[in-house]
Amino acid sequence: MQSTKRRPAVVRKLAPLRRIVARWRAAGETIALVPTMGALHAGHLALVRLARRRASRVVVSIFVNPAQFAPTEDFTTYPRTFVADVRALREARADIVWAPTVADMYPDGFAVQVVPAGPAAVGLEDAARPHFFAGVATVVAKLLIQCQPDIAVFGEKDYQQLRVVTVMARDLDLPVKIVGAPTVREADGLAMASRNAYLSPDERAVAPVLYRVLKLCAEKIAAGRPVAAILAEGRETLERAGFRLDYLEVRDAETLRLPTKGRPLRLLAAATLGRTRLIDNVVVP
Ligand code: AMP
């Protein structure tokens, strides 16, 4: 461990956060924000390292956002590993951990929502989780306003979220550049995710099939074979492996609408193994 690495300051209140950000701005520093829900893994830390290369100051927010969980989902049991997270962020050289409380983010009487359309209303994650993107857009808008970053880094792992946040920043004229970062995977191809901790050993052994099917389907689509048949085959393979499939779809990489000729494509999937919902996506080369 290098002796120059300093533990990031943990900031829990908006007033000190604003003071620090103002001081940085006055000194001509550039600021990157990496929003997370904690339970950090190597995927998150790759985002922090990318942020470190692109700005002179890095804020990592850790906030498990109740607004993006449905009542049936895992808000209360979502993994929380704050002490280990701060330790990992020291190694990744974050300057600040912004960790507001739920009561400060959503005080009594909180009455504003950012409700995105466009890529948030295309029948992918939004079909399975109808309130999800309003919860995400609202909290990301708040985090951007609180931290005033020049750039904010999001993972391609949550590809629809990356598109939704990009369009939100553009449409609200937020003075921030949204930067996408490649998906970090386990050695067997499984996309790293905090919820992978829920997988039983048997499920963990099956989980990489999702990425394998995505890669195979993407290659076949790129080779010009009929898309409907490829997707039907991919869906069948996943279901036979034990996944309950929400979707396996090929879409316009930018709008996430149905593909039209000559436009870049993205292949996206979401499926549940036991009680763990996995999402993943790949480029169609
Ligand atoms: P989360 O804590 O799950 O809300 O994720 C915070 C950020 O990390 C989001 O921008 C995610 O897309 C990103 N992220 C999560 N997992 C990965 C991964 N395996 N590779 C790259 N980015 C990721």
XYZ file of C-alpha atoms and ligand atoms in Angstrom:
308
model
C 0.000 0.000 0.000
C 1.385 3.423 -0.928
C 1.809 5.825 1.965
C 0.420 8.663 -0.179
C -3.042 7.070 -0.197
C -5.286 8.895 2.235
C -8.560 7.656 3.611
C -11.299 9.551 1.770
C -13.286 12.002 3.890
C -16.749 10.634 4.670
C -19.260 13.477 4.285
C -22.815 12.966 5.496
C -24.328 16.448 5.314
C -24.954 18.675 2.324
C -23.530 21.899 3.823
C -19.954 20.553 4.254
C -20.154 18.828 0.865
C -21.027 22.142 -0.775
C -18.187 23.895 1.079
C -15.608 21.358 -0.104
C -16.894 21.431 -3.703
C -16.837 25.260 -3.701
C -13.252 25.236 -2.427
C -12.211 22.834 -5.189
C -13.973 24.914 -7.832
C -12.296 28.114 -6.592
C -8.928 26.352 -6.895
C -9.685 25.429 -10.521
C -10.005 21.686 -9.880
C -12.170 19.372 -11.979
C -14.606 17.049 -10.253
C -15.842 13.558 -11.123
C -18.793 11.848 -9.449
C -19.268 8.076 -9.282
C -22.742 7.263 -7.953
C -23.073 3.860 -6.245
C -25.233 1.993 -3.777
C -22.154 0.628 -1.994
C -21.273 -3.067 -1.541
C -18.408 -2.116 -3.798
C -16.681 -4.628 -6.059
C -14.022 -4.391 -8.773
C -16.612 -3.049 -11.257
C -17.302 -0.012 -9.078
C -13.590 0.500 -8.425
C -12.853 0.515 -12.170
C -15.318 3.399 -12.443
C -13.484 5.235 -9.657
C -10.129 4.694 -11.367
C -11.537 5.990 -14.647
C -12.891 9.032 -12.777
C -9.449 9.532 -11.215
C -7.875 9.703 -14.678
C -10.477 12.164 -15.961
C -10.679 14.698 -13.099
C -8.504 16.073 -10.332
C -11.076 15.306 -7.602
C -13.272 12.242 -7.224
C -16.489 12.010 -5.211
C -18.030 8.552 -4.765
C -21.574 8.569 -3.481
C -22.827 5.617 -1.467
C -26.584 5.759 -1.090
C -28.989 2.829 -1.186
C -31.823 4.668 -2.853
C -35.223 3.520 -1.553
C -36.978 5.310 -4.424
C -35.697 2.799 -6.974
C -36.813 -0.323 -5.096
C -40.359 -1.678 -5.386
C -41.974 -2.743 -2.075
C -41.422 -6.381 -3.136
C -37.710 -5.820 -3.765
C -34.655 -6.078 -1.520
C -34.160 -2.538 -0.138
C -33.828 -3.647 3.498
C -31.615 -6.659 2.745
C -29.480 -5.041 0.003
C -25.821 -5.703 0.986
C -24.315 -2.859 3.019
C -20.528 -3.017 3.584
C -19.677 0.605 4.356
C -16.414 0.112 6.279
C -14.938 -2.180 3.615
C -16.199 0.217 0.916
C -14.331 3.178 2.422
C -11.201 1.056 2.722
C -11.443 0.048 -0.968
C -12.026 3.686 -1.952
C -8.809 4.646 -0.235
C -6.966 2.193 -2.483
C -8.810 3.555 -5.531
C -7.932 7.093 -4.380
C -11.339 8.702 -4.012
C -11.276 12.100 -2.289
C -14.735 12.034 -0.749
C -17.380 9.487 0.109
C -20.729 11.262 -0.059
C -23.069 9.245 2.124
C -26.262 11.155 2.884
C -29.055 9.668 4.991
C -32.416 8.692 3.524
C -34.093 11.302 5.754
C -31.864 14.065 4.343
C -32.311 12.945 0.729
C -36.072 12.514 1.056
C -37.281 14.709 3.944
C -40.946 14.644 5.002
C -42.989 16.334 2.319
C -40.513 15.531 -0.479
C -42.670 16.103 -3.567
C -40.639 16.198 -6.781
C -39.853 13.372 -9.176
C -37.875 13.250 -12.400
C -39.865 10.897 -14.640
C -37.810 10.004 -17.709
C -39.295 8.803 -21.006
C -37.335 7.942 -24.174
C -34.910 5.102 -23.319
C -36.698 4.698 -19.959
C -39.887 3.577 -21.733
C -38.929 0.880 -24.210
C -40.160 -2.327 -22.559
C -36.882 -3.586 -21.042
C -36.055 -2.890 -17.358
C -38.982 -0.467 -17.284
C -41.409 -3.315 -18.034
C -40.121 -5.487 -15.176
C -39.598 -2.551 -12.755
C -42.109 0.211 -13.598
C -40.963 2.714 -10.933
C -37.251 2.054 -11.267
C -36.125 4.784 -13.668
C -38.090 7.564 -11.963
C -36.308 6.534 -8.755
C -32.932 6.467 -10.506
C -33.404 9.731 -12.436
C -34.605 11.572 -9.329
C -31.693 10.470 -7.163
C -29.096 10.989 -9.914
C -30.459 14.496 -10.591
C -30.142 15.254 -6.866
C -26.609 13.813 -6.667
C -25.519 15.851 -9.703
C -26.972 19.048 -8.237
C -25.380 18.327 -4.848
C -21.901 17.475 -6.139
C -21.732 19.749 -9.230
C -19.322 17.425 -11.055
C -17.784 18.072 -14.473
C -18.211 14.397 -15.292
C -20.210 11.524 -13.821
C -19.236 7.911 -14.501
C -21.776 5.102 -14.969
C -21.241 1.441 -15.883
C -22.312 -0.071 -19.171
C -23.390 -3.047 -17.071
C -26.625 -1.105 -16.446
C -26.836 -0.049 -20.053
C -30.415 1.227 -20.067
C -29.654 3.283 -16.942
C -26.601 4.787 -18.688
C -28.784 5.819 -21.639
C -31.520 7.209 -19.351
C -29.061 9.277 -17.321
C -27.327 10.550 -20.481
C -30.630 11.725 -21.959
C -31.719 13.259 -18.651
C -28.501 15.289 -18.363
C -28.888 16.456 -21.964
C -32.584 17.318 -21.711
C -32.244 19.180 -18.394
C -29.135 21.051 -19.631
C -27.177 19.770 -16.653
C -23.570 20.994 -16.984
C -22.050 17.527 -16.715
C -20.609 14.991 -19.118
C -21.947 11.481 -18.560
C -19.190 8.934 -19.165
C -19.848 5.214 -19.702
C -17.377 2.585 -18.456
C -17.014 -1.008 -19.715
C -18.487 -3.890 -17.727
C -16.038 -5.625 -15.393
C -16.504 -9.402 -15.332
C -15.469 -12.387 -13.259
C -12.991 -14.753 -14.930
C -15.891 -16.892 -16.211
C -17.650 -13.901 -17.787
C -20.310 -13.187 -15.139
C -20.780 -9.412 -14.847
C -19.780 -8.295 -11.359
C -22.776 -7.110 -9.317
C -23.436 -6.525 -5.632
C -26.414 -8.893 -5.854
C -24.195 -11.782 -7.061
C -23.613 -12.305 -3.323
C -27.152 -13.762 -3.185
C -26.294 -16.641 -5.577
C -26.018 -20.147 -4.097
C -22.969 -22.158 -5.254
C -25.149 -24.063 -7.753
C -26.660 -20.841 -9.108
C -23.210 -19.228 -9.266
C -22.064 -22.107 -11.494
C -24.994 -21.493 -13.890
C -24.864 -17.665 -13.837
C -22.120 -17.205 -16.518
C -24.429 -18.867 -19.075
C -26.172 -15.476 -19.364
C -23.050 -13.785 -20.741
C -22.170 -16.803 -22.877
C -25.595 -16.716 -24.541
C -25.359 -12.943 -25.053
C -21.953 -13.261 -26.730
C -23.052 -16.140 -28.936
C -26.278 -14.406 -30.018
C -24.401 -11.147 -30.715
C -21.896 -12.981 -32.922
C -24.679 -14.713 -34.858
C -26.566 -11.436 -35.348
C -23.364 -9.764 -36.545
C -22.918 -12.629 -39.022
C -26.274 -11.685 -40.535
C -28.356 -14.684 -39.429
C -32.125 -14.091 -38.814
C -32.505 -12.215 -35.538
C -35.858 -13.648 -34.419
C -34.589 -17.231 -34.637
C -31.329 -16.387 -32.849
C -33.192 -14.730 -29.982
C -35.685 -17.598 -29.718
C -32.794 -20.058 -29.482
C -31.009 -17.874 -26.901
C -34.157 -17.614 -24.781
C -34.622 -21.373 -24.889
C -31.000 -22.008 -23.850
C -31.377 -19.674 -20.873
C -34.647 -21.218 -19.752
C -33.233 -24.723 -20.077
C -30.269 -23.654 -17.899
C -32.737 -22.635 -15.159
C -33.170 -18.881 -15.713
C -36.602 -17.217 -15.542
C -36.235 -14.757 -18.367
C -37.559 -11.171 -18.330
C -36.110 -10.312 -21.717
C -33.436 -11.071 -24.277
C -33.707 -8.328 -26.899
C -31.652 -6.593 -29.528
C -32.152 -2.833 -29.667
C -30.819 0.402 -31.164
C -27.736 1.088 -29.008
C -28.643 4.741 -28.531
C -32.435 4.987 -28.324
C -33.025 1.393 -27.162
C -35.967 1.283 -29.546
C -36.469 -1.577 -32.012
C -33.535 -1.800 -34.402
C -33.516 -0.050 -37.738
C -31.088 -0.768 -40.566
C -27.564 0.599 -40.364
C -27.661 1.708 -36.712
C -25.399 0.378 -33.905
C -27.041 -2.413 -31.916
C -26.969 -3.606 -28.320
C -28.127 -6.981 -27.051
C -29.656 -6.830 -23.566
C -30.955 -9.439 -21.137
C -32.444 -9.767 -17.663
C -33.187 -13.068 -15.978
C -33.664 -14.478 -12.503
C -31.820 -17.438 -11.009
C -33.424 -18.581 -7.749
C -34.038 -15.256 -5.992
C -31.313 -13.306 -7.794
C -32.128 -11.121 -10.773
C -29.173 -10.683 -13.150
C -28.886 -8.159 -15.973
C -26.230 -7.954 -18.647
C -25.689 -6.661 -22.165
C -23.141 -6.733 -24.983
C -22.404 -4.755 -28.086
C -23.403 -6.363 -31.391
C -20.087 -6.111 -33.230
P -24.809 0.134 -8.203
O -24.050 0.275 -6.934
O -25.165 -1.287 -8.534
O -25.963 1.078 -8.302
O -23.805 0.538 -9.351
C -23.140 1.775 -9.334
C -22.469 2.003 -10.638
O -21.526 0.962 -10.873
C -23.429 1.981 -11.841
O -23.047 2.991 -12.766
C -23.233 0.607 -12.389
O -23.539 0.511 -13.770
C -21.759 0.399 -12.141
N -21.426 -1.023 -12.140
C -21.991 -2.000 -11.403
N -21.450 -3.195 -11.707
C -20.518 -2.967 -12.667
C -19.618 -3.806 -13.412
N -19.569 -5.122 -13.224
N -18.810 -3.214 -14.321
C -18.843 -1.877 -14.526
N -19.669 -1.037 -13.861
C -20.503 -1.571 -12.947
